[in-house]
Amino acid sequence: MYALAVFITMVGLSYASVPLYRIFCAAVPGFSGTPGTADSSRLEPDRLVPATNFGRRIRITFASNISDALQWAFKPELREIRVLPGETALTFYKAKNKSDEDIVGIATYNVTPQKAAKYFNKIQCFCFEEQKLRAGEEVDMPVFFYIDPDFMNDPYMKDVNTVTLSYTFFNAKYAKNLAHQS
Amino acid sequence: MSFGRPPNIESFSGDPPALGSFPLDHLGECTHFMKKFLQCLKDNKGDNGACRHMSKSYLLCRMDKGLMAPDDLRNLGFKDLEGERDP
């Protein structure tokens, strides 16, 4: 009898974990890697001031990838740029449609090292939305970003000197689920 | 999408950009400013601090040509460069 009660309690607890997870992890963004929601208060002008008292410049390197199903040439115009936390920076990628028909592409991005990803804020870029290039067209795609000033106060970031931003372009025909659901 | 994975696995799901997406500059209207900016960075060995006024010009060009929603430069991090406007 006792064993049966314990069994039912355990089963009940595993069903309860669904709402418990939602309550706990959604209320505490960033805990254990759960993504935080985009916080528009972080874009206040006071946060976007270059931290000239920060000892070094952080090196941001850029990488690009293209899906095999996409006949584009896509590479960064700049290999690296050195910024201070809070300093907004601009970089460019160049994309060229090498085929002879219009193609719609869509991009995702990735930031490494993983622990620095939450400080990498993009103000404006070209990801998650479909971008159409006509046949043979070549275009420059800018990314406007900054490293959040909280980077300076995080002890785990002491050894982070290089942050890599990597974009991957997919063919929108085969990647319908990449458009960000907001 | 994220439920069901064990915790403590660092997950990264891309956040959308704060101001959305840049419309493509199909006609290359602001390419001149872009080239000046890239040249400045090459000359300064990738030091962004020396070339911020160029990125400001590029964004102003985009706003003028309707390729970017007009916004106060202070909101874009150029508070300290206010008052300078390239011809």
Tab-separated table of C-alpha atoms in Angstrom:
chain	number	residue	atom	x	y	z
A	1	MET	CA	0.000	0.000	0.000
A	2	TYR	CA	2.756	2.359	1.022
A	3	ALA	CA	4.763	1.504	-2.072
A	4	LEU	CA	1.729	2.240	-4.235
A	5	ALA	CA	1.312	5.672	-2.607
A	6	VAL	CA	4.961	6.488	-3.218
A	7	PHE	CA	4.620	5.369	-6.824
A	8	ILE	CA	1.582	7.568	-7.423
A	9	THR	CA	3.329	10.544	-5.818
A	10	MET	CA	6.317	10.141	-8.086
A	11	VAL	CA	4.149	9.900	-11.181
A	12	GLY	CA	2.250	12.990	-10.055
A	13	LEU	CA	5.477	14.886	-9.512
A	14	SER	CA	6.686	14.135	-12.997
A	15	TYR	CA	3.468	15.567	-14.404
A	16	ALA	CA	3.818	18.596	-12.161
A	17	SER	CA	7.297	19.329	-13.468
A	18	VAL	CA	5.876	20.852	-16.650
A	19	PRO	CA	4.161	23.862	-15.063
A	20	LEU	CA	6.850	24.061	-12.371
A	21	TYR	CA	9.552	24.380	-15.030
A	22	ARG	CA	7.610	27.083	-16.784
A	23	ILE	CA	7.038	29.031	-13.600
A	24	PHE	CA	10.598	28.788	-12.409
A	25	CYS	CA	12.656	29.047	-15.575
A	26	ALA	CA	10.501	31.559	-17.400
A	27	ALA	CA	10.624	33.858	-14.376
A	28	VAL	CA	14.401	33.651	-14.083
A	29	PRO	CA	15.804	34.209	-17.549
A	30	GLY	CA	19.373	33.152	-18.067
A	31	PHE	CA	19.324	30.468	-15.400
A	32	SER	CA	21.257	27.470	-16.666
A	33	GLY	CA	21.281	28.750	-20.185
A	34	THR	CA	17.585	29.319	-20.706
A	35	PRO	CA	17.304	32.153	-23.175
A	36	GLY	CA	16.148	35.500	-21.866
A	37	THR	CA	13.537	37.460	-23.759
A	38	ALA	CA	14.744	40.388	-25.808
A	39	ASP	CA	14.824	43.284	-23.390
A	40	SER	CA	14.227	46.588	-25.104
A	41	SER	CA	15.287	48.567	-22.044
A	42	ARG	CA	18.831	47.472	-22.785
A	43	LEU	CA	18.860	49.808	-25.733
A	44	GLU	CA	18.809	52.923	-23.601
A	45	PRO	CA	21.258	55.579	-24.796
A	46	ASP	CA	23.060	55.489	-21.460
A	47	ARG	CA	24.091	51.912	-21.966
A	48	LEU	CA	25.456	52.549	-25.422
A	49	VAL	CA	28.475	54.571	-24.340
A	50	PRO	CA	31.938	53.181	-25.108
A	51	ALA	CA	33.636	52.043	-21.939
A	52	THR	CA	36.917	53.856	-22.353
A	53	ASN	CA	38.112	52.706	-18.933
A	54	PHE	CA	38.050	49.056	-20.020
A	55	GLY	CA	41.650	47.905	-20.333
A	56	ARG	CA	41.528	46.139	-23.668
A	57	ARG	CA	39.532	45.969	-26.846
A	58	ILE	CA	37.539	42.844	-27.483
A	59	ARG	CA	38.259	41.207	-30.806
A	60	ILE	CA	35.133	40.261	-32.742
A	61	THR	CA	35.790	37.908	-35.620
A	62	PHE	CA	33.314	37.071	-38.345
A	63	ALA	CA	32.584	33.802	-40.065
A	64	SER	CA	30.085	32.737	-42.676
A	65	ASN	CA	28.529	29.518	-43.867
A	66	ILE	CA	26.231	28.672	-46.708
A	67	SER	CA	23.882	25.757	-47.041
A	68	ASP	CA	24.612	23.452	-49.981
A	69	ALA	CA	21.107	24.069	-51.262
A	70	LEU	CA	21.831	27.761	-51.663
A	71	GLN	CA	23.759	28.961	-54.694
A	72	TRP	CA	25.118	32.097	-53.147
A	73	ALA	CA	28.592	33.285	-52.371
A	74	PHE	CA	28.511	34.710	-48.866
A	75	LYS	CA	31.500	36.016	-46.995
A	76	PRO	CA	32.317	38.678	-44.429
A	77	GLU	CA	33.857	41.882	-45.735
A	78	LEU	CA	35.736	42.286	-42.486
A	79	ARG	CA	37.538	39.456	-40.796
A	80	GLU	CA	37.735	41.134	-37.409
A	81	ILE	CA	37.054	44.342	-35.564
A	82	ARG	CA	38.116	45.443	-32.093
A	83	VAL	CA	35.509	47.096	-29.877
A	84	LEU	CA	34.985	48.271	-26.336
A	85	PRO	CA	31.954	47.183	-24.297
A	86	GLY	CA	29.090	49.567	-24.945
A	87	GLU	CA	30.589	50.751	-28.218
A	88	THR	CA	28.269	50.222	-31.158
A	89	ALA	CA	29.966	48.754	-34.190
A	90	LEU	CA	29.137	48.103	-37.791
A	91	THR	CA	30.301	45.277	-40.006
A	92	PHE	CA	29.396	43.992	-43.436
A	93	TYR	CA	28.860	40.724	-45.206
A	94	LYS	CA	28.771	40.418	-48.963
A	95	ALA	CA	26.348	38.069	-50.667
A	96	LYS	CA	26.131	37.264	-54.350
A	97	ASN	CA	23.522	35.196	-56.102
A	98	LYS	CA	25.530	32.987	-58.441
A	99	SER	CA	22.611	31.266	-60.106
A	100	ASP	CA	20.435	32.580	-62.911
A	101	GLU	CA	17.172	32.743	-61.006
A	102	ASP	CA	15.887	34.757	-58.055
A	103	ILE	CA	16.531	33.047	-54.773
A	104	VAL	CA	15.248	33.874	-51.312
A	105	GLY	CA	17.624	33.178	-48.456
A	106	ILE	CA	17.261	33.313	-44.720
A	107	ALA	CA	20.052	33.485	-42.178
A	108	THR	CA	20.664	32.357	-38.648
A	109	TYR	CA	23.592	33.278	-36.501
A	110	ASN	CA	25.695	31.905	-33.712
A	111	VAL	CA	28.008	33.507	-31.196
A	112	THR	CA	30.946	31.749	-29.564
A	113	PRO	CA	32.135	31.404	-26.832
A	114	GLN	CA	28.787	30.314	-25.490
A	115	LYS	CA	29.130	32.237	-22.236
A	116	ALA	CA	29.692	35.523	-24.001
A	117	ALA	CA	26.642	35.100	-26.220
A	118	LYS	CA	24.303	36.851	-23.824
A	119	TYR	CA	26.380	40.025	-23.973
A	120	PHE	CA	26.369	40.186	-27.737
A	121	ASN	CA	23.429	42.397	-28.657
A	122	LYS	CA	22.416	43.068	-32.207
A	123	ILE	CA	20.715	46.347	-32.883
A	124	GLN	CA	20.010	45.642	-36.494
A	125	CYS	CA	21.080	42.950	-38.916
A	126	PHE	CA	19.719	40.690	-41.606
A	127	CYS	CA	18.906	37.470	-39.797
A	128	PHE	CA	15.678	35.562	-39.419
A	129	GLU	CA	13.974	37.432	-42.247
A	130	GLU	CA	13.807	36.356	-45.828
A	131	GLN	CA	16.165	38.206	-48.115
A	132	LYS	CA	15.660	38.010	-51.855
A	133	LEU	CA	18.489	38.346	-54.323
A	134	ARG	CA	17.818	38.540	-58.029
A	135	ALA	CA	19.859	36.427	-60.398
A	136	GLY	CA	23.462	37.540	-60.416
A	137	GLU	CA	22.869	40.291	-57.895
A	138	GLU	CA	25.485	41.207	-55.335
A	139	VAL	CA	24.624	43.099	-52.174
A	140	ASP	CA	26.256	44.231	-48.937
A	141	MET	CA	24.544	43.272	-45.720
A	142	PRO	CA	25.348	45.239	-42.592
A	143	VAL	CA	25.231	44.131	-38.988
A	144	PHE	CA	24.990	46.752	-36.273
A	145	PHE	CA	25.796	45.446	-32.815
A	146	TYR	CA	27.426	46.144	-29.482
A	147	ILE	CA	28.801	44.259	-26.497
A	148	ASP	CA	26.688	44.949	-23.427
A	149	PRO	CA	28.524	46.978	-20.753
A	150	ASP	CA	27.621	44.306	-18.178
A	151	PHE	CA	30.397	42.317	-19.833
A	152	MET	CA	32.852	44.330	-17.728
A	153	ASN	CA	31.290	43.210	-14.459
A	154	ASP	CA	31.138	39.517	-15.200
A	155	PRO	CA	34.117	37.625	-13.728
A	156	TYR	CA	33.609	34.757	-16.177
A	157	MET	CA	34.399	37.118	-19.017
A	158	LYS	CA	37.894	37.943	-17.781
A	159	ASP	CA	39.482	35.491	-20.174
A	160	VAL	CA	37.253	36.301	-23.131
A	161	ASN	CA	39.301	38.269	-25.636
A	162	THR	CA	37.738	37.043	-28.851
A	163	VAL	CA	34.101	36.660	-29.721
A	164	THR	CA	33.118	35.076	-33.005
A	165	LEU	CA	29.930	35.850	-34.839
A	166	SER	CA	28.995	33.282	-37.440
A	167	TYR	CA	26.154	33.592	-39.936
A	168	THR	CA	24.701	30.734	-41.916
A	169	PHE	CA	22.515	31.291	-44.938
A	170	PHE	CA	19.851	28.810	-45.939
A	171	ASN	CA	17.531	28.577	-48.879
A	172	ALA	CA	14.183	29.850	-47.643
A	173	LYS	CA	12.364	27.246	-49.706
A	174	TYR	CA	13.608	24.472	-47.474
A	175	ALA	CA	13.788	26.361	-44.208
A	176	LYS	CA	10.261	27.496	-43.484
A	177	ASN	CA	10.673	27.072	-39.728
A	178	LEU	CA	13.640	29.430	-39.399
A	179	ALA	CA	11.676	32.637	-39.459
A	180	HIS	CA	11.549	33.774	-35.870
A	181	GLN	CA	8.155	33.367	-34.253
A	182	SER	CA	7.544	36.417	-32.094
B	1	MET	CA	11.140	23.830	-28.682
B	2	SER	CA	13.188	24.078	-25.527
B	3	PHE	CA	11.134	21.901	-23.195
B	4	GLY	CA	12.230	18.338	-22.762
B	5	ARG	CA	15.978	18.882	-22.757
B	6	PRO	CA	17.755	18.210	-19.487
B	7	PRO	CA	18.791	21.383	-17.686
B	8	ASN	CA	22.402	22.623	-17.498
B	9	ILE	CA	22.976	22.073	-21.179
B	10	GLU	CA	23.888	25.504	-22.419
B	11	SER	CA	21.352	26.391	-24.987
B	12	PHE	CA	21.508	29.232	-27.401
B	13	SER	CA	18.531	30.291	-29.362
B	14	GLY	CA	19.084	33.344	-31.453
B	15	ASP	CA	17.427	36.523	-30.312
B	16	PRO	CA	15.969	38.701	-33.013
B	17	PRO	CA	17.725	42.033	-33.497
B	18	ALA	CA	16.359	44.859	-31.403
B	19	LEU	CA	15.442	47.154	-34.282
B	20	GLY	CA	14.631	44.441	-36.785
B	21	SER	CA	16.214	43.752	-40.096
B	22	PHE	CA	18.065	46.086	-42.450
B	23	PRO	CA	16.374	46.316	-45.836
B	24	LEU	CA	18.785	45.300	-48.561
B	25	ASP	CA	20.631	48.076	-50.354
B	26	HIS	CA	19.908	46.703	-53.821
B	27	LEU	CA	20.954	49.861	-55.632
B	28	GLY	CA	24.177	50.305	-53.715
B	29	GLU	CA	23.232	53.793	-52.622
B	30	CYS	CA	25.337	53.731	-49.502
B	31	THR	CA	28.204	51.662	-50.832
B	32	HIS	CA	30.428	54.737	-50.948
B	33	PHE	CA	30.169	55.211	-47.191
B	34	MET	CA	30.693	51.520	-46.622
B	35	LYS	CA	33.908	51.564	-48.637
B	36	LYS	CA	35.183	54.578	-46.727
B	37	PHE	CA	34.435	52.823	-43.459
B	38	LEU	CA	36.185	49.617	-44.507
B	39	GLN	CA	39.200	51.578	-45.693
B	40	CYS	CA	39.342	53.425	-42.369
B	41	LEU	CA	39.320	50.144	-40.492
B	42	LYS	CA	42.097	48.740	-42.660
B	43	ASP	CA	44.179	51.825	-41.968
B	44	ASN	CA	43.569	51.591	-38.231
B	45	LYS	CA	44.083	47.844	-37.962
B	46	GLY	CA	40.517	47.044	-37.015
B	47	ASP	CA	40.212	49.577	-34.215
B	48	ASN	CA	36.560	50.486	-34.133
B	49	GLY	CA	37.087	53.541	-31.955
B	50	ALA	CA	38.848	55.403	-34.747
B	51	CYS	CA	36.157	54.740	-37.328
B	52	ARG	CA	32.913	55.300	-35.496
B	53	HIS	CA	32.221	58.553	-37.277
B	54	MET	CA	32.299	56.617	-40.526
B	55	SER	CA	29.749	54.106	-39.306
B	56	LYS	CA	27.648	57.059	-38.202
B	57	SER	CA	27.820	58.467	-41.750
B	58	TYR	CA	26.811	55.132	-43.172
B	59	LEU	CA	23.772	54.903	-40.944
B	60	LEU	CA	22.821	58.506	-41.701
B	61	CYS	CA	23.046	57.673	-45.413
B	62	ARG	CA	20.725	54.745	-44.886
B	63	MET	CA	18.235	56.913	-43.056
B	64	ASP	CA	18.370	59.560	-45.783
B	65	LYS	CA	17.765	57.042	-48.530
B	66	GLY	CA	14.933	55.353	-46.719
B	67	LEU	CA	16.848	52.172	-46.032
B	68	MET	CA	16.551	52.474	-42.300
B	69	ALA	CA	13.933	53.829	-39.927
B	70	PRO	CA	15.109	57.289	-38.859
B	71	ASP	CA	16.226	57.197	-35.282
B	72	ASP	CA	17.973	59.515	-32.887
B	73	LEU	CA	21.722	58.965	-33.070
B	74	ARG	CA	21.875	58.781	-29.303
B	75	ASN	CA	19.755	55.636	-29.328
B	76	LEU	CA	22.253	54.081	-31.699
B	77	GLY	CA	25.195	54.657	-29.422
B	78	PHE	CA	26.575	57.839	-30.962
B	79	LYS	CA	25.831	60.113	-28.030
B	80	ASP	CA	29.439	61.198	-27.797
B	81	LEU	CA	29.674	61.973	-31.511
B	82	GLU	CA	26.689	64.292	-31.560
B	83	GLY	CA	27.063	67.586	-33.280
B	84	GLU	CA	29.344	66.309	-35.997
B	85	ARG	CA	27.723	65.782	-39.295
B	86	ASP	CA	29.769	64.985	-42.356
B	87	PRO	CA	28.827	66.874	-45.526
